[in-house]
CSV table of C-alpha atoms and ligand atoms in Angstrom, one decimal:
chain,number,residue,atom,x,y,z
G,1,MET,CA,14.6,61.8,-18.9
G,2,GLU,CA,13.7,61.6,-22.5
G,3,ARG,CA,16.4,61.1,-25.2
G,4,ARG,CA,16.7,62.3,-28.7
G,5,ARG,CA,18.9,60.8,-31.6
G,6,LEU,CA,21.9,63.1,-32.7
G,7,GLY,CA,21.4,63.7,-36.4
G,8,PHE,CA,22.2,60.7,-38.3
G,9,THR,CA,24.2,58.9,-35.7
G,10,ASP,CA,23.1,56.2,-33.3
G,11,LEU,CA,23.9,58.3,-30.5
G,12,GLU,CA,20.8,58.8,-28.2
G,13,LEU,CA,21.3,61.8,-26.1
G,14,SER,CA,19.3,62.8,-23.0
G,15,GLU,CA,17.7,66.3,-23.7
G,16,VAL,CA,19.9,67.9,-21.0
G,17,GLY,CA,23.5,67.2,-21.5
G,18,PHE,CA,26.1,68.1,-18.8
G,19,GLY,CA,28.6,71.2,-19.9
G,20,ALA,CA,31.8,70.9,-18.3
G,21,TRP,CA,33.4,74.3,-18.9
G,22,ALA,CA,33.0,75.9,-15.5
G,23,ILE,CA,34.5,72.9,-13.9
G,24,GLY,CA,37.5,73.8,-15.6
G,25,GLY,CA,37.9,76.3,-12.8
G,26,GLY,CA,40.3,79.2,-12.6
G,27,GLY,CA,43.8,80.0,-13.5
G,28,TRP,CA,43.2,80.7,-17.4
G,29,ALA,CA,42.0,83.1,-19.7
G,30,PHE,CA,38.2,81.9,-19.7
G,31,GLY,CA,38.1,80.6,-16.3
G,32,TRP,CA,35.2,81.0,-13.7
G,33,GLY,CA,37.2,81.5,-10.8
G,34,PRO,CA,37.9,78.9,-8.1
G,35,GLN,CA,36.1,75.6,-8.1
G,36,ASP,CA,36.3,72.5,-5.8
G,37,ASP,CA,37.0,69.4,-8.0
G,38,ALA,CA,35.1,67.3,-5.5
G,39,GLU,CA,32.0,69.3,-5.9
G,40,SER,CA,32.5,69.1,-9.9
G,41,ILE,CA,32.5,65.3,-9.4
G,42,ALA,CA,29.6,65.4,-7.2
G,43,ALA,CA,27.7,67.4,-9.8
G,44,ILE,CA,28.5,65.0,-12.8
G,45,ARG,CA,27.5,62.0,-10.8
G,46,ARG,CA,24.1,63.6,-9.6
G,47,ALA,CA,23.4,64.3,-13.2
G,48,LEU,CA,24.1,60.8,-14.4
G,49,GLU,CA,22.0,59.5,-11.6
G,50,LEU,CA,19.0,61.8,-12.9
G,51,GLY,CA,19.3,60.5,-16.2
G,52,VAL,CA,21.7,62.8,-18.1
G,53,ASN,CA,23.8,60.6,-20.2
G,54,TRP,CA,26.2,62.6,-22.0
G,55,ILE,CA,28.9,65.2,-21.2
G,56,ASP,CA,30.3,68.0,-23.3
G,57,THR,CA,33.8,69.1,-22.4
G,58,ALA,CA,36.9,70.6,-24.5
G,59,ALA,CA,40.7,70.5,-24.1
G,60,ILE,CA,40.7,74.2,-23.4
G,61,TYR,CA,38.5,74.3,-20.5
G,62,GLY,CA,41.0,74.6,-17.7
G,63,LEU,CA,43.7,73.8,-20.1
G,64,GLY,CA,43.0,70.1,-19.8
G,65,HIS,CA,41.7,70.1,-16.4
G,66,SER,CA,38.1,69.8,-17.2
G,67,GLU,CA,38.6,66.5,-19.2
G,68,GLU,CA,40.6,65.0,-16.4
G,69,VAL,CA,37.8,66.0,-13.8
G,70,VAL,CA,35.1,64.3,-16.3
G,71,ALA,CA,37.5,61.2,-16.4
G,72,ARG,CA,37.4,60.8,-12.5
G,73,ALA,CA,33.9,61.4,-12.3
G,74,VAL,CA,33.0,58.6,-14.9
G,75,GLU,CA,35.5,56.3,-14.0
G,76,GLY,CA,34.3,52.9,-13.8
G,77,ARG,CA,31.1,53.8,-15.9
G,78,ARG,CA,32.7,54.9,-19.1
G,79,ASP,CA,30.2,52.7,-20.9
G,80,GLU,CA,27.1,54.5,-19.6
G,81,VAL,CA,28.2,58.0,-20.6
G,82,ILE,CA,28.7,59.5,-24.3
G,83,LEU,CA,31.6,61.8,-24.3
G,84,ALA,CA,31.9,64.8,-26.1
G,85,THR,CA,35.2,67.0,-26.4
G,86,LYS,CA,36.4,69.5,-28.9
G,87,CYS,CA,39.9,70.7,-30.4
G,88,SER,CA,41.3,73.6,-32.4
G,89,LEU,CA,41.9,76.2,-29.3
G,90,ILE,CA,45.6,75.2,-28.1
G,91,TRP,CA,47.7,76.9,-25.5
G,92,ASP,CA,51.5,77.3,-24.8
G,93,GLU,CA,53.4,77.2,-21.7
G,94,LYS,CA,52.6,80.5,-20.5
G,95,GLY,CA,48.9,79.6,-21.0
G,96,GLU,CA,48.5,81.8,-24.3
G,97,ILE,CA,45.7,80.6,-26.3
G,98,SER,CA,45.7,80.2,-30.2
G,99,SER,CA,43.8,78.4,-32.7
G,100,SER,CA,45.0,75.6,-35.3
G,101,LEU,CA,43.2,73.3,-37.4
G,102,ALA,CA,46.6,72.0,-38.8
G,103,ARG,CA,46.3,68.2,-39.3
G,104,GLU,CA,49.2,67.3,-36.8
G,105,SER,CA,47.6,69.7,-34.3
G,106,VAL,CA,44.2,68.0,-34.4
G,107,ARG,CA,45.9,64.6,-34.1
G,108,ARG,CA,48.0,65.9,-31.3
G,109,GLU,CA,44.9,67.3,-29.5
G,110,CYS,CA,42.9,64.2,-30.1
G,111,GLU,CA,45.5,61.9,-28.4
G,112,ALA,CA,46.1,64.4,-25.5
G,113,SER,CA,42.0,64.4,-25.1
G,114,LEU,CA,42.1,60.5,-25.0
G,115,ARG,CA,44.8,60.3,-22.4
G,116,ARG,CA,43.2,63.0,-20.2
G,117,LEU,CA,39.7,61.4,-20.6
G,118,ASN,CA,41.3,58.0,-19.8
G,119,THR,CA,39.5,56.6,-22.8
G,120,ASP,CA,40.1,54.5,-25.9
G,121,VAL,CA,37.4,56.5,-28.2
G,122,ILE,CA,35.9,59.9,-28.3
G,123,ASP,CA,32.2,59.7,-29.0
G,124,LEU,CA,32.0,63.1,-30.3
G,125,TYR,CA,34.9,65.1,-31.7
G,126,GLN,CA,34.1,68.6,-32.3
G,127,ILE,CA,35.9,71.6,-33.7
G,128,HIS,CA,35.5,74.2,-31.2
G,129,TRP,CA,35.7,77.5,-33.5
G,130,PRO,CA,36.1,78.1,-37.2
G,131,GLU,CA,38.9,80.7,-36.3
G,132,ASP,CA,41.7,79.0,-38.3
G,133,ASP,CA,39.5,79.6,-41.2
G,134,GLU,CA,41.9,78.5,-44.1
G,135,ARG,CA,42.4,75.2,-42.3
G,136,ILE,CA,38.9,74.2,-41.8
G,137,GLU,CA,39.0,71.6,-44.5
G,138,GLU,CA,42.2,70.3,-43.2
G,139,GLY,CA,41.3,69.9,-39.7
G,140,TRP,CA,37.8,68.5,-40.7
G,141,GLU,CA,39.8,65.8,-43.1
G,142,GLU,CA,41.8,64.7,-40.1
G,143,ILE,CA,38.9,64.2,-38.0
G,144,GLY,CA,37.5,61.8,-40.7
G,145,ARG,CA,40.8,60.0,-40.4
G,146,LEU,CA,40.7,59.8,-36.9
G,147,ILE,CA,36.8,58.3,-37.4
G,148,GLU,CA,38.5,55.7,-39.9
G,149,GLU,CA,41.2,54.7,-37.2
G,150,GLY,CA,38.4,54.3,-34.6
G,151,LEU,CA,39.8,56.9,-32.1
G,152,VAL,CA,36.7,58.8,-32.6
G,153,ARG,CA,33.2,57.8,-33.2
G,154,TYR,CA,31.7,60.9,-34.9
G,155,GLY,CA,32.7,64.4,-35.9
G,156,GLY,CA,30.9,67.5,-35.0
G,157,VAL,CA,31.5,71.5,-35.3
G,158,SER,CA,30.8,74.4,-32.9
G,159,ASN,CA,30.4,77.8,-33.6
G,160,PHE,CA,30.1,77.5,-37.3
G,161,LEU,CA,28.1,79.5,-39.4
G,162,ALA,CA,25.9,78.0,-42.7
G,163,GLY,CA,29.0,78.8,-45.1
G,164,HIS,CA,31.4,76.8,-42.7
G,165,LEU,CA,29.0,73.9,-42.6
G,166,ARG,CA,28.7,73.7,-46.1
G,167,ARG,CA,32.3,73.2,-46.5
G,168,ALA,CA,32.7,70.6,-43.7
G,169,GLN,CA,29.8,68.7,-45.1
G,170,ALA,CA,31.1,68.5,-48.6
G,171,ILE,CA,34.1,66.5,-47.0
G,172,HIS,CA,32.3,64.0,-44.7
G,173,PRO,CA,29.0,64.3,-42.9
G,174,VAL,CA,28.9,66.5,-40.0
G,175,ALA,CA,27.1,64.7,-36.9
G,176,SER,CA,26.3,67.8,-34.9
G,177,LEU,CA,26.4,71.6,-34.6
G,178,GLN,CA,27.1,73.2,-31.1
G,179,PRO,CA,25.8,76.9,-31.5
G,180,PRO,CA,25.0,79.3,-28.6
G,181,TYR,CA,21.6,79.3,-28.2
G,182,SER,CA,19.3,81.0,-25.6
G,183,MET,CA,16.5,83.5,-25.6
G,184,LEU,CA,19.5,86.1,-25.9
G,185,ARG,CA,21.3,84.3,-28.7
G,186,ARG,CA,19.1,83.3,-31.6
G,187,ARG,CA,21.3,84.2,-34.5
G,188,HIS,CA,21.7,80.4,-35.4
G,189,GLU,CA,17.9,79.9,-35.6
G,190,GLY,CA,17.8,80.7,-39.3
G,191,SER,CA,20.3,79.4,-42.0
G,192,GLU,CA,22.0,77.1,-39.7
G,193,PHE,CA,19.0,75.4,-38.1
G,194,ALA,CA,17.8,75.0,-41.6
G,195,PHE,CA,20.8,73.6,-43.0
G,196,CYS,CA,21.1,71.0,-40.0
G,197,ARG,CA,17.4,70.1,-40.5
G,198,GLU,CA,17.9,69.4,-44.2
G,199,ASN,CA,21.2,67.4,-43.5
G,200,ASP,CA,20.3,65.5,-40.6
G,201,ILE,CA,22.7,67.0,-38.2
G,202,GLY,CA,22.0,67.0,-34.6
G,203,ILE,CA,22.2,70.6,-32.7
G,204,ILE,CA,23.5,70.6,-29.1
G,205,ALA,CA,22.6,74.0,-27.8
G,206,TYR,CA,25.2,75.6,-25.6
G,207,SER,CA,24.8,78.3,-22.7
G,208,PRO,CA,20.9,77.8,-22.8
G,209,MET,CA,20.9,80.0,-19.5
G,210,GLN,CA,23.3,82.4,-21.0
G,211,SER,CA,26.1,81.4,-18.6
G,212,GLY,CA,24.0,81.8,-15.5
G,213,LEU,CA,22.3,85.1,-16.5
G,214,LEU,CA,18.9,83.4,-17.4
G,215,THR,CA,18.5,81.4,-13.9
G,216,GLY,CA,16.7,84.0,-11.9
G,217,ARG,CA,19.4,83.8,-9.4
G,218,PHE,CA,22.3,85.5,-10.7
G,219,ASP,CA,24.1,87.6,-8.4
G,220,PRO,CA,26.8,89.8,-10.0
G,221,SER,CA,28.5,90.6,-6.6
G,222,ARG,CA,29.2,86.8,-6.1
G,223,LEU,CA,31.3,86.6,-9.3
G,224,SER,CA,35.0,86.2,-8.5
G,225,GLU,CA,37.7,88.7,-9.8
G,226,GLU,CA,38.8,86.2,-12.2
G,227,ASP,CA,35.5,85.1,-13.6
G,228,TRP,CA,35.4,85.7,-17.6
G,229,ARG,CA,31.7,86.9,-17.3
G,230,ARG,CA,33.1,89.9,-15.6
G,231,ARG,CA,34.4,91.0,-19.1
G,232,ALA,CA,31.4,89.9,-21.2
G,233,GLY,CA,29.0,92.4,-22.7
G,234,GLU,CA,25.7,90.8,-21.4
G,235,PHE,CA,27.2,91.1,-17.8
G,236,GLN,CA,28.3,94.8,-18.0
G,237,GLU,CA,26.1,97.9,-17.7
G,238,PRO,CA,23.8,98.7,-19.4
G,239,ASN,CA,23.0,95.4,-20.6
G,240,LEU,CA,23.2,93.8,-17.0
G,241,SER,CA,20.5,95.9,-15.6
G,242,ILE,CA,18.4,95.3,-18.5
G,243,ASN,CA,18.9,91.6,-18.6
G,244,LEU,CA,17.8,91.5,-14.9
G,245,TRP,CA,15.0,93.1,-15.5
G,246,PHE,CA,14.0,90.8,-18.3
G,247,VAL,CA,14.8,87.8,-16.1
G,248,ASP,CA,12.3,89.4,-13.6
G,249,GLN,CA,9.8,89.5,-16.3
G,250,LEU,CA,10.3,85.9,-16.9
G,251,ARG,CA,9.5,85.0,-13.4
G,252,PRO,CA,5.4,84.9,-13.7
G,253,VAL,CA,5.7,83.1,-17.0
G,254,ALA,CA,7.7,80.3,-15.3
G,255,GLY,CA,5.6,80.5,-12.4
G,256,GLU,CA,2.4,79.6,-14.5
G,257,TYR,CA,4.0,76.2,-15.0
G,258,GLY,CA,5.4,75.8,-11.3
G,259,LYS,CA,8.9,76.1,-12.9
G,260,THR,CA,11.9,78.5,-12.3
G,261,VAL,CA,13.5,80.8,-14.6
G,262,ALA,CA,16.4,78.3,-15.2
G,263,GLN,CA,14.0,75.6,-16.0
G,264,LEU,CA,12.1,78.0,-18.3
G,265,ALA,CA,15.1,78.9,-20.2
G,266,VAL,CA,16.3,75.3,-20.8
G,267,ALA,CA,12.7,74.3,-21.9
G,268,TRP,CA,12.5,77.4,-24.5
G,269,VAL,CA,15.6,75.9,-26.3
G,270,LEU,CA,14.2,72.6,-26.3
G,271,ARG,CA,11.1,73.7,-27.8
G,272,ARG,CA,12.7,73.6,-31.1
G,273,GLU,CA,12.6,70.1,-32.9
G,274,GLU,CA,16.1,70.6,-34.6
G,275,VAL,CA,17.7,70.8,-30.8
G,276,THR,CA,18.8,67.4,-29.6
G,277,SER,CA,19.7,68.5,-26.5
G,278,ALA,CA,20.5,71.7,-24.3
G,279,ILE,CA,24.0,71.5,-22.6
G,280,VAL,CA,23.7,73.1,-19.2
G,281,GLY,CA,26.7,74.0,-16.8
G,282,ALA,CA,26.7,73.2,-13.3
G,283,ARG,CA,29.1,73.7,-10.7
G,284,ARG,CA,27.3,71.9,-7.6
G,285,PRO,CA,24.9,69.1,-7.4
G,286,ASP,CA,21.8,71.4,-6.6
G,287,GLN,CA,22.2,73.4,-9.9
G,288,ILE,CA,22.0,70.4,-12.0
G,289,GLU,CA,19.1,69.1,-9.9
G,290,GLU,CA,17.2,72.2,-10.9
G,291,THR,CA,18.2,72.6,-14.4
G,292,ILE,CA,17.1,69.2,-15.6
G,293,GLY,CA,13.6,70.4,-14.8
G,294,GLY,CA,13.9,72.2,-18.0
G,295,ALA,CA,13.2,68.9,-19.8
G,296,GLY,CA,10.2,67.0,-20.1
G,297,TRP,CA,7.4,69.9,-20.7
G,298,THR,CA,6.5,72.5,-23.4
G,299,LEU,CA,5.6,75.8,-23.4
G,300,ASP,CA,2.2,77.0,-25.1
G,301,GLU,CA,2.0,79.5,-27.9
G,302,LYS,CA,0.7,82.3,-25.7
G,303,HIS,CA,3.7,82.2,-23.4
G,304,LEU,CA,6.3,81.9,-26.4
G,305,ALA,CA,4.6,85.3,-27.7
G,306,LYS,CA,5.0,86.8,-24.4
G,307,ILE,CA,8.5,86.1,-24.4
G,308,ASP,CA,9.2,87.4,-27.8
G,309,GLU,CA,7.4,90.6,-26.7
G,310,LEU,CA,9.9,90.8,-23.7
G,311,LEU,CA,12.5,90.3,-25.7
G,312,ALA,CA,11.7,93.1,-28.3
G,313,GLU,CA,11.2,95.4,-25.3
G,314,ARG,CA,14.9,94.3,-24.0
G,315,LYS,CA,16.4,95.2,-27.5
G,316,ARG,CA,14.7,98.6,-27.4
G,317,ARG,CA,16.2,99.4,-24.1
G,318,ILE,CA,19.5,98.0,-25.0
G,319,LEU,CA,19.8,99.9,-28.1
G,320,GLU,CA,18.3,103.1,-26.6
G,321,ALA,CA,20.9,102.9,-23.9
G,322,GLY,CA,23.9,102.4,-26.2
G,323,GLY,CA,24.5,99.0,-25.0
G,324,TYR,CA,26.1,95.9,-26.3
G,325,TRP,CA,24.4,94.1,-29.2
G,326,PRO,CA,26.3,91.2,-30.8
G,327,GLU,CA,27.0,90.8,-34.3
G,328,GLY,CA,24.6,89.0,-36.3
G,329,GLU,CA,21.6,89.0,-33.5
A,1,NAP,N1,31.5,75.3,-28.0
A,1,NAP,C1,31.6,76.6,-27.5
A,1,NAP,O1,32.0,77.5,-27.8
A,1,NAP,C2,30.7,76.7,-25.8
A,1,NAP,C3,30.6,78.1,-25.3
A,1,NAP,C4,30.0,78.2,-24.1
A,1,NAP,C5,29.6,76.8,-23.5
A,1,NAP,N2,29.7,75.6,-24.1
A,1,NAP,C6,29.3,74.6,-23.6
A,1,NAP,O2,28.0,74.6,-23.0
A,1,NAP,C7,28.1,74.4,-21.6
A,1,NAP,C8,27.0,75.2,-20.8
A,1,NAP,O3,27.1,76.5,-21.1
A,1,NAP,P1,27.4,77.7,-20.1
A,1,NAP,O4,28.2,77.0,-18.7
A,1,NAP,O5,28.1,78.9,-20.6
A,1,NAP,O6,26.1,78.2,-19.7
A,1,NAP,P2,24.9,77.7,-18.8
A,1,NAP,O7,24.5,76.4,-18.9
A,1,NAP,O8,23.9,78.8,-19.5
A,1,NAP,O9,25.1,78.3,-17.3
A,1,NAP,C9,25.7,77.5,-16.4
A,1,NAP,C10,26.0,78.4,-15.3
A,1,NAP,O10,25.0,78.8,-14.8
A,1,NAP,C11,24.9,78.8,-13.3
A,1,NAP,N3,23.9,77.6,-12.9
A,1,NAP,C12,23.6,76.8,-13.5
A,1,NAP,N4,22.7,76.2,-12.7
A,1,NAP,C13,22.0,77.0,-11.9
A,1,NAP,C14,20.9,77.0,-11.1
A,1,NAP,N5,20.2,76.0,-11.2
A,1,NAP,N6,20.7,78.3,-10.4
A,1,NAP,C15,21.7,79.1,-10.6
A,1,NAP,N7,22.6,79.3,-11.3
A,1,NAP,C16,23.0,78.2,-12.0
A,1,NAP,C17,26.3,78.3,-13.1
A,1,NAP,O11,27.4,79.2,-12.7
A,1,NAP,P3,27.3,80.3,-11.5
A,1,NAP,O12,26.9,79.5,-10.3
A,1,NAP,O13,28.8,80.5,-11.4
A,1,NAP,O14,26.4,81.4,-11.8
A,1,NAP,C18,26.7,77.4,-14.1
A,1,NAP,O15,28.1,77.5,-14.5
A,1,NAP,C19,29.3,74.5,-21.2
A,1,NAP,O16,29.8,73.9,-20.1
A,1,NAP,C20,30.2,73.9,-22.3
A,1,NAP,O17,30.1,72.6,-22.3
A,1,NAP,C21,30.1,75.6,-25.2
């Protein structure tokens, strides 16, 4: 698989990265239901065999569990893998989640992630959400100190808007932005993409298949009771039926390239030169086998225009039905 350099750094990321949220499993507020660790480890190892060279996880995924599973999967080959994780979402003994960018909290989180990941250094350490707004500068400065001390190689941010990016960049260079980015989430394409282009900041796009919706295989009846998607706007009516209609319209477009809808969704994200890599989630080896096929080919203008047309019709239908429309889209 081709690699792209992440912003100003010396990290060369495969165009598809492995996203480790779902393999954090169930038992917490944003869990995906039961998940077999052996399958998760097999999925990661298969990804590495197929040319994926980096993994995105977070302390919060499975309340530490995802990081531990990642560590087991890369045991003995840590040097071949770029590890990215995140801080700012913390939990208490009851599993209640809150946000903190207090300097001592960021440091404590980093030390815990290093332990769980069983490593001496985190290649990319990201602020997960800008929710503790007043302390963005404080938390970002602490990441600067962790870099100076050699515990972290590069610092990145996630879910930041242009205003947040400007504040962080004024303190020390931001290596990467991790925004949601898919056909259904285009909010960051404007100011944030421009800021990243101008400041040599890499973009690692999350949920390129809208958390499974844009795969052409999504079956709502298979969601476990505790899967967070049951509560998400795009997975509830009227959006769900309209989204599944949209996916059906994508099938012939993908078919013209001999590709699947999941592969089309990933290729669509990678079409933008600002995007370094698409982070795809996988719960089993066969899922990553398919989705890496989103890299290495390009969509032509005619099909991009067709997708825009379909997206406009999707929007019309959702608004007409009084459905869910996220802020800023
Ligand atoms: N920074 C943030 O705030 C943030 C937020 C979200 C995600 N992320 C990162 O981005 C990564 C990817 O995002 P994501 O997991 O939400 O979404 P995604 O990559 O768009 O979708 C992944 C999900 O789609 C399903 N899937 C994957 N391959 C498939 C295939 N070939 N056929 C059918 N279904 C398939 C799987 O779920 P099922 O089989 O259960 O349907 C899988 O968990 C995360 O793991 C995480 O690292 C970051």
